Amino acid sequence: KQEVTQIPAALSVPEGENLVLNCSFTDSAIYNLQWFRQDPGKGLTSLLLIQSSQREQTSGRLNASLDKSSGRSTLYIAASQPGDSATYLCAVYTGKLIFGQGTTLQVKP
Amino acid sequence: GAVVSQHPSRVICKSGTSVKIECRSLDFQATTMFWYRQFPKQSLMLMATSNEGSKATYEQGVEKDKFLINHASLTLSTLTVTSAHPEDSSFYICSARDVRTESYGYTFGSGTRLTVV
């Protein structure tokens, strides 16, 4: 059974810091991995999608990596801003999306 | 990009009544849509996969008769919570995938906050 774990559960950093969010999954047989952002009481916004054959994807200040063999993905956020405060979810697609518990990020001005 | 619209965003209903939530793909056709449930401070749990023109596929532990799913067209899926009880209060989110795009990523609706009183 595929399980997705995100560490840390919560993170608070001062504005301007670079930070890394971690995601691990137990079964490497995935089609792709997707990182989402969720603001309180809102739906999910897709940030980055990495296909199983890819190693990383970049969008602006965000960079996501994927090491399928070790079952790990990281989301790197450069020069964090207060507007980055949200919950970040990773999900692996195995025929259906399986989500981690999320990391709640707070960026303090 | 692909847009999924979900309505209503919030609904309060009395215990014992039924509530319908709509999920529409606005600029693409979705033969498959997905319904999730999210409890406070928890992650998303897949409830069911909605298939256009056929019966939905429910995850283990999800009551088919309580959570009725209808996917009558390529752009609309509905979730009806029947005979709602306070324990059904939750955040419900739908998603769909635009298979035309190279990324094959999922797009999510904005969610529906259901409160049963």
mmCIF file of C-alpha atoms in Angstrom:
data_model
loop_
_atom_site.group_PDB
_atom_site.id
_atom_site.type_symbol
_atom_site.label_atom_id
_atom_site.label_comp_id
_atom_site.label_asym_id
_atom_site.label_seq_id
_atom_site.Cartn_x
_atom_site.Cartn_y
_atom_site.Cartn_z
ATOM 1 C CA LYS A 1 0.000 0.000 0.000
ATOM 2 C CA GLN A 2 1.410 3.344 -1.064
ATOM 3 C CA GLU A 3 2.006 5.784 1.768
ATOM 4 C CA VAL A 4 3.159 9.361 1.402
ATOM 5 C CA THR A 5 4.852 11.205 4.238
ATOM 6 C CA GLN A 6 5.775 14.873 4.448
ATOM 7 C CA ILE A 7 8.310 16.346 6.810
ATOM 8 C CA PRO A 8 8.158 18.697 8.608
ATOM 9 C CA ALA A 9 4.467 19.016 9.448
ATOM 10 C CA ALA A 10 4.920 22.717 10.115
ATOM 11 C CA LEU A 11 7.627 25.245 9.418
ATOM 12 C CA SER A 12 8.080 28.888 10.341
ATOM 13 C CA VAL A 13 10.831 30.961 8.737
ATOM 14 C CA PRO A 14 11.726 34.634 8.398
ATOM 15 C CA GLU A 15 11.168 36.291 5.073
ATOM 16 C CA GLY A 16 13.972 35.831 2.579
ATOM 17 C CA GLU A 17 15.102 32.390 3.688
ATOM 18 C CA ASN A 18 15.533 29.517 1.303
ATOM 19 C CA LEU A 19 13.751 26.388 2.467
ATOM 20 C CA VAL A 20 13.197 22.750 1.599
ATOM 21 C CA LEU A 21 10.082 20.681 2.064
ATOM 22 C CA ASN A 22 10.388 16.921 2.015
ATOM 23 C CA CYS A 23 8.113 14.217 0.685
ATOM 24 C CA SER A 24 8.704 10.473 0.778
ATOM 25 C CA PHE A 25 6.699 7.588 -0.624
ATOM 26 C CA THR A 26 6.926 3.878 0.064
ATOM 27 C CA ASP A 27 6.341 2.413 -3.405
ATOM 28 C CA SER A 28 8.520 3.663 -6.254
ATOM 29 C CA ALA A 29 6.016 2.471 -8.890
ATOM 30 C CA ILE A 30 4.530 5.883 -9.571
ATOM 31 C CA TYR A 31 3.566 7.619 -12.805
ATOM 32 C CA ASN A 32 4.279 11.103 -11.546
ATOM 33 C CA LEU A 33 4.469 13.282 -8.458
ATOM 34 C CA GLN A 34 2.720 16.598 -8.047
ATOM 35 C CA TRP A 35 3.205 19.418 -5.552
ATOM 36 C CA PHE A 36 0.205 21.523 -4.586
ATOM 37 C CA ARG A 37 -0.421 24.602 -2.517
ATOM 38 C CA GLN A 38 -3.540 24.990 -0.382
ATOM 39 C CA ASP A 39 -4.572 28.212 1.296
ATOM 40 C CA PRO A 40 -6.887 27.946 4.342
ATOM 41 C CA GLY A 41 -10.407 26.957 3.338
ATOM 42 C CA LYS A 42 -9.506 26.849 -0.336
ATOM 43 C CA GLY A 43 -8.928 24.277 -3.015
ATOM 44 C CA LEU A 44 -5.590 23.103 -4.330
ATOM 45 C CA THR A 45 -3.338 24.957 -6.743
ATOM 46 C CA SER A 46 -0.916 22.856 -8.731
ATOM 47 C CA LEU A 47 2.663 24.053 -8.418
ATOM 48 C CA LEU A 48 4.822 21.510 -10.164
ATOM 49 C CA LEU A 49 4.390 18.123 -11.781
ATOM 50 C CA ILE A 50 7.307 15.731 -12.214
ATOM 51 C CA GLN A 51 6.910 12.732 -14.456
ATOM 52 C CA SER A 52 8.463 9.480 -13.245
ATOM 53 C CA SER A 53 11.159 9.767 -15.920
ATOM 54 C CA GLN A 54 12.156 13.278 -14.844
ATOM 55 C CA ARG A 55 14.518 14.391 -12.108
ATOM 56 C CA GLU A 56 13.319 17.914 -11.472
ATOM 57 C CA GLN A 57 11.006 20.731 -12.510
ATOM 58 C CA THR A 58 11.341 24.461 -11.962
ATOM 59 C CA SER A 59 8.852 27.295 -11.886
ATOM 60 C CA GLY A 60 10.021 30.706 -10.773
ATOM 61 C CA ARG A 61 11.321 30.455 -7.210
ATOM 62 C CA LEU A 62 10.188 26.851 -6.915
ATOM 63 C CA ASN A 63 12.216 23.787 -7.753
ATOM 64 C CA ALA A 64 11.033 20.247 -7.211
ATOM 65 C CA SER A 65 13.230 17.179 -7.452
ATOM 66 C CA LEU A 66 12.351 13.524 -7.691
ATOM 67 C CA ASP A 67 14.425 10.490 -6.796
ATOM 68 C CA LYS A 68 12.068 7.658 -7.593
ATOM 69 C CA SER A 69 14.432 4.873 -6.592
ATOM 70 C CA SER A 70 14.758 6.198 -3.054
ATOM 71 C CA GLY A 71 11.142 7.314 -2.869
ATOM 72 C CA ARG A 72 11.882 10.961 -2.217
ATOM 73 C CA SER A 73 10.951 14.362 -3.522
ATOM 74 C CA THR A 74 11.882 17.815 -2.317
ATOM 75 C CA LEU A 75 10.328 21.194 -2.949
ATOM 76 C CA TYR A 76 12.815 24.026 -2.753
ATOM 77 C CA ILE A 77 11.508 27.554 -2.258
ATOM 78 C CA ALA A 78 14.006 30.324 -2.828
ATOM 79 C CA ALA A 79 13.843 33.722 -1.155
ATOM 80 C CA SER A 80 10.637 32.990 0.711
ATOM 81 C CA GLN A 81 7.943 35.668 0.995
ATOM 82 C CA PRO A 82 4.982 36.113 3.363
ATOM 83 C CA GLY A 83 2.722 35.317 0.421
ATOM 84 C CA ASP A 84 4.237 31.839 0.327
ATOM 85 C CA SER A 85 2.513 31.042 3.634
ATOM 86 C CA ALA A 86 0.201 28.095 2.972
ATOM 87 C CA THR A 87 0.016 24.330 3.271
ATOM 88 C CA TYR A 88 2.056 22.439 0.709
ATOM 89 C CA LEU A 89 0.924 18.973 -0.310
ATOM 90 C CA CYS A 90 2.705 16.389 -2.364
ATOM 91 C CA ALA A 91 0.835 13.625 -4.110
ATOM 92 C CA VAL A 92 1.927 10.606 -6.108
ATOM 93 C CA TYR A 93 -0.113 9.246 -8.979
ATOM 94 C CA THR A 94 -0.384 5.464 -9.124
ATOM 95 C CA GLY A 95 -3.652 5.306 -11.026
ATOM 96 C CA LYS A 96 -5.090 7.601 -8.424
ATOM 97 C CA LEU A 97 -3.618 10.476 -6.464
ATOM 98 C CA ILE A 98 -2.350 9.664 -2.985
ATOM 99 C CA PHE A 99 -1.592 12.648 -0.790
ATOM 100 C CA GLY A 100 0.787 13.314 2.026
ATOM 101 C CA GLN A 101 -0.364 15.093 5.173
ATOM 102 C CA GLY A 102 1.103 18.387 4.079
ATOM 103 C CA THR A 103 3.580 20.911 5.455
ATOM 104 C CA THR A 104 2.138 24.134 6.802
ATOM 105 C CA LEU A 105 4.525 26.966 6.067
ATOM 106 C CA GLN A 106 4.526 30.357 7.720
ATOM 107 C CA VAL A 107 6.846 33.044 6.381
ATOM 108 C CA LYS A 108 7.170 35.934 8.795
ATOM 109 C CA PRO A 109 7.787 39.473 7.519
ATOM 110 C CA GLY B 1 -4.858 26.311 -18.331
ATOM 111 C CA ALA B 2 -7.480 23.833 -17.225
ATOM 112 C CA VAL B 3 -10.102 25.226 -14.852
ATOM 113 C CA VAL B 4 -12.432 23.284 -12.578
ATOM 114 C CA SER B 5 -15.375 25.121 -11.068
ATOM 115 C CA GLN B 6 -17.051 23.830 -7.930
ATOM 116 C CA HIS B 7 -20.321 25.067 -6.402
ATOM 117 C CA PRO B 8 -21.422 25.952 -3.850
ATOM 118 C CA SER B 9 -18.370 27.081 -1.922
ATOM 119 C CA ARG B 10 -20.226 26.908 1.373
ATOM 120 C CA VAL B 11 -23.465 25.268 2.409
ATOM 121 C CA ILE B 12 -25.235 24.823 5.706
ATOM 122 C CA CYS B 13 -28.024 22.273 5.867
ATOM 123 C CA LYS B 14 -30.218 20.680 8.464
ATOM 124 C CA SER B 15 -29.627 17.144 9.597
ATOM 125 C CA GLY B 16 -31.585 14.682 7.485
ATOM 126 C CA THR B 17 -31.638 16.776 4.326
ATOM 127 C CA SER B 18 -29.654 16.212 1.128
ATOM 128 C CA VAL B 19 -27.074 18.490 -0.434
ATOM 129 C CA LYS B 20 -25.803 18.509 -4.006
ATOM 130 C CA ILE B 21 -22.337 19.732 -4.957
ATOM 131 C CA GLU B 22 -21.431 20.431 -8.582
ATOM 132 C CA CYS B 23 -18.058 20.101 -10.244
ATOM 133 C CA ARG B 24 -17.563 21.448 -13.759
ATOM 134 C CA SER B 25 -14.602 21.382 -16.097
ATOM 135 C CA LEU B 26 -14.838 24.763 -17.798
ATOM 136 C CA ASP B 27 -12.505 24.546 -20.746
ATOM 137 C CA PHE B 28 -11.914 20.856 -21.229
ATOM 138 C CA GLN B 29 -13.738 17.576 -21.232
ATOM 139 C CA ALA B 30 -13.205 15.199 -18.375
ATOM 140 C CA THR B 31 -14.250 11.591 -18.753
ATOM 141 C CA THR B 32 -13.108 11.073 -15.186
ATOM 142 C CA MET B 33 -13.485 13.304 -12.156
ATOM 143 C CA PHE B 34 -12.493 12.646 -8.585
ATOM 144 C CA TRP B 35 -14.111 13.504 -5.276
ATOM 145 C CA TYR B 36 -12.095 14.051 -2.116
ATOM 146 C CA ARG B 37 -12.928 14.765 1.472
ATOM 147 C CA GLN B 38 -10.723 16.727 3.827
ATOM 148 C CA PHE B 39 -11.060 16.945 7.589
ATOM 149 C CA PRO B 40 -9.551 19.890 9.491
ATOM 150 C CA LYS B 41 -5.770 19.839 9.487
ATOM 151 C CA GLN B 42 -5.735 16.568 7.590
ATOM 152 C CA SER B 43 -4.891 15.608 4.067
ATOM 153 C CA LEU B 44 -7.227 14.756 1.221
ATOM 154 C CA MET B 45 -8.863 11.360 1.159
ATOM 155 C CA LEU B 46 -10.144 10.052 -2.151
ATOM 156 C CA MET B 47 -13.816 9.152 -1.854
ATOM 157 C CA ALA B 48 -14.697 8.062 -5.360
ATOM 158 C CA THR B 49 -13.832 8.225 -9.022
ATOM 159 C CA SER B 50 -16.619 9.576 -11.192
ATOM 160 C CA ASN B 51 -16.833 8.114 -14.690
ATOM 161 C CA GLU B 52 -18.865 9.775 -17.436
ATOM 162 C CA GLY B 53 -21.769 7.605 -18.510
ATOM 163 C CA SER B 54 -21.124 4.841 -16.010
ATOM 164 C CA LYS B 55 -21.194 4.104 -12.313
ATOM 165 C CA ALA B 56 -18.731 5.726 -9.985
ATOM 166 C CA THR B 57 -15.991 3.719 -8.332
ATOM 167 C CA TYR B 58 -15.992 4.163 -4.569
ATOM 168 C CA GLU B 59 -13.053 3.770 -2.239
ATOM 169 C CA GLN B 60 -13.212 1.275 0.560
ATOM 170 C CA GLY B 61 -15.260 2.509 3.476
ATOM 171 C CA VAL B 62 -17.222 5.113 1.504
ATOM 172 C CA GLU B 63 -20.977 4.542 1.555
ATOM 173 C CA LYS B 64 -22.345 4.494 -1.981
ATOM 174 C CA ASP B 65 -25.904 5.177 -0.888
ATOM 175 C CA LYS B 66 -24.915 8.180 1.197
ATOM 176 C CA PHE B 67 -22.609 9.820 -1.313
ATOM 177 C CA LEU B 68 -24.370 9.652 -4.666
ATOM 178 C CA ILE B 69 -22.242 10.551 -7.649
ATOM 179 C CA ASN B 70 -23.580 11.353 -11.100
ATOM 180 C CA HIS B 71 -21.392 12.119 -14.101
ATOM 181 C CA ALA B 72 -23.964 12.796 -16.793
ATOM 182 C CA SER B 73 -21.797 14.785 -19.189
ATOM 183 C CA LEU B 74 -18.161 15.266 -20.082
ATOM 184 C CA THR B 75 -18.020 18.516 -18.130
ATOM 185 C CA LEU B 76 -20.182 17.932 -15.064
ATOM 186 C CA SER B 77 -20.059 15.623 -12.076
ATOM 187 C CA THR B 78 -22.266 15.972 -9.011
ATOM 188 C CA LEU B 79 -21.906 14.656 -5.484
ATOM 189 C CA THR B 80 -25.083 14.412 -3.417
ATOM 190 C CA VAL B 81 -24.764 13.884 0.306
ATOM 191 C CA THR B 82 -28.011 12.187 1.241
ATOM 192 C CA SER B 83 -29.656 12.302 4.662
ATOM 193 C CA ALA B 84 -26.809 14.402 5.943
ATOM 194 C CA HIS B 85 -25.652 14.146 9.536
ATOM 195 C CA PRO B 86 -23.305 16.369 11.527
ATOM 196 C CA GLU B 87 -20.472 13.867 11.031
ATOM 197 C CA ASP B 88 -20.723 14.515 7.286
ATOM 198 C CA SER B 89 -19.584 18.078 7.908
ATOM 199 C CA SER B 90 -16.330 18.445 6.037
ATOM 200 C CA PHE B 91 -14.533 20.073 3.138
ATOM 201 C CA TYR B 92 -15.282 18.360 -0.174
ATOM 202 C CA ILE B 93 -13.060 18.928 -3.214
ATOM 203 C CA CYS B 94 -13.354 17.667 -6.747
ATOM 204 C CA SER B 95 -10.668 17.347 -9.366
ATOM 205 C CA ALA B 96 -10.281 16.435 -12.995
ATOM 206 C CA ARG B 97 -7.472 15.833 -15.401
ATOM 207 C CA ASP B 98 -7.167 17.375 -18.813
ATOM 208 C CA VAL B 99 -5.669 14.529 -20.785
ATOM 209 C CA ARG B 100 -5.012 16.832 -23.727
ATOM 210 C CA THR B 101 -2.150 18.467 -21.883
ATOM 211 C CA GLU B 102 1.295 16.949 -21.893
ATOM 212 C CA SER B 103 1.610 17.201 -18.137
ATOM 213 C CA TYR B 104 -1.427 15.072 -17.246
ATOM 214 C CA GLY B 105 -1.609 16.894 -13.961
ATOM 215 C CA TYR B 106 -4.709 17.247 -11.860
ATOM 216 C CA THR B 107 -6.732 20.431 -11.521
ATOM 217 C CA PHE B 108 -8.807 20.963 -8.409
ATOM 218 C CA GLY B 109 -11.970 22.890 -7.708
ATOM 219 C CA SER B 110 -12.083 25.477 -4.948
ATOM 220 C CA GLY B 111 -13.860 23.134 -2.561
ATOM 221 C CA THR B 112 -17.188 23.092 -0.723
ATOM 222 C CA ARG B 113 -17.438 23.580 3.023
ATOM 223 C CA LEU B 114 -20.437 21.549 4.208
ATOM 224 C CA THR B 115 -21.827 22.159 7.667
ATOM 225 C CA VAL B 116 -24.677 19.978 8.876
ATOM 226 C CA VAL B 117 -26.570 21.356 11.867
#
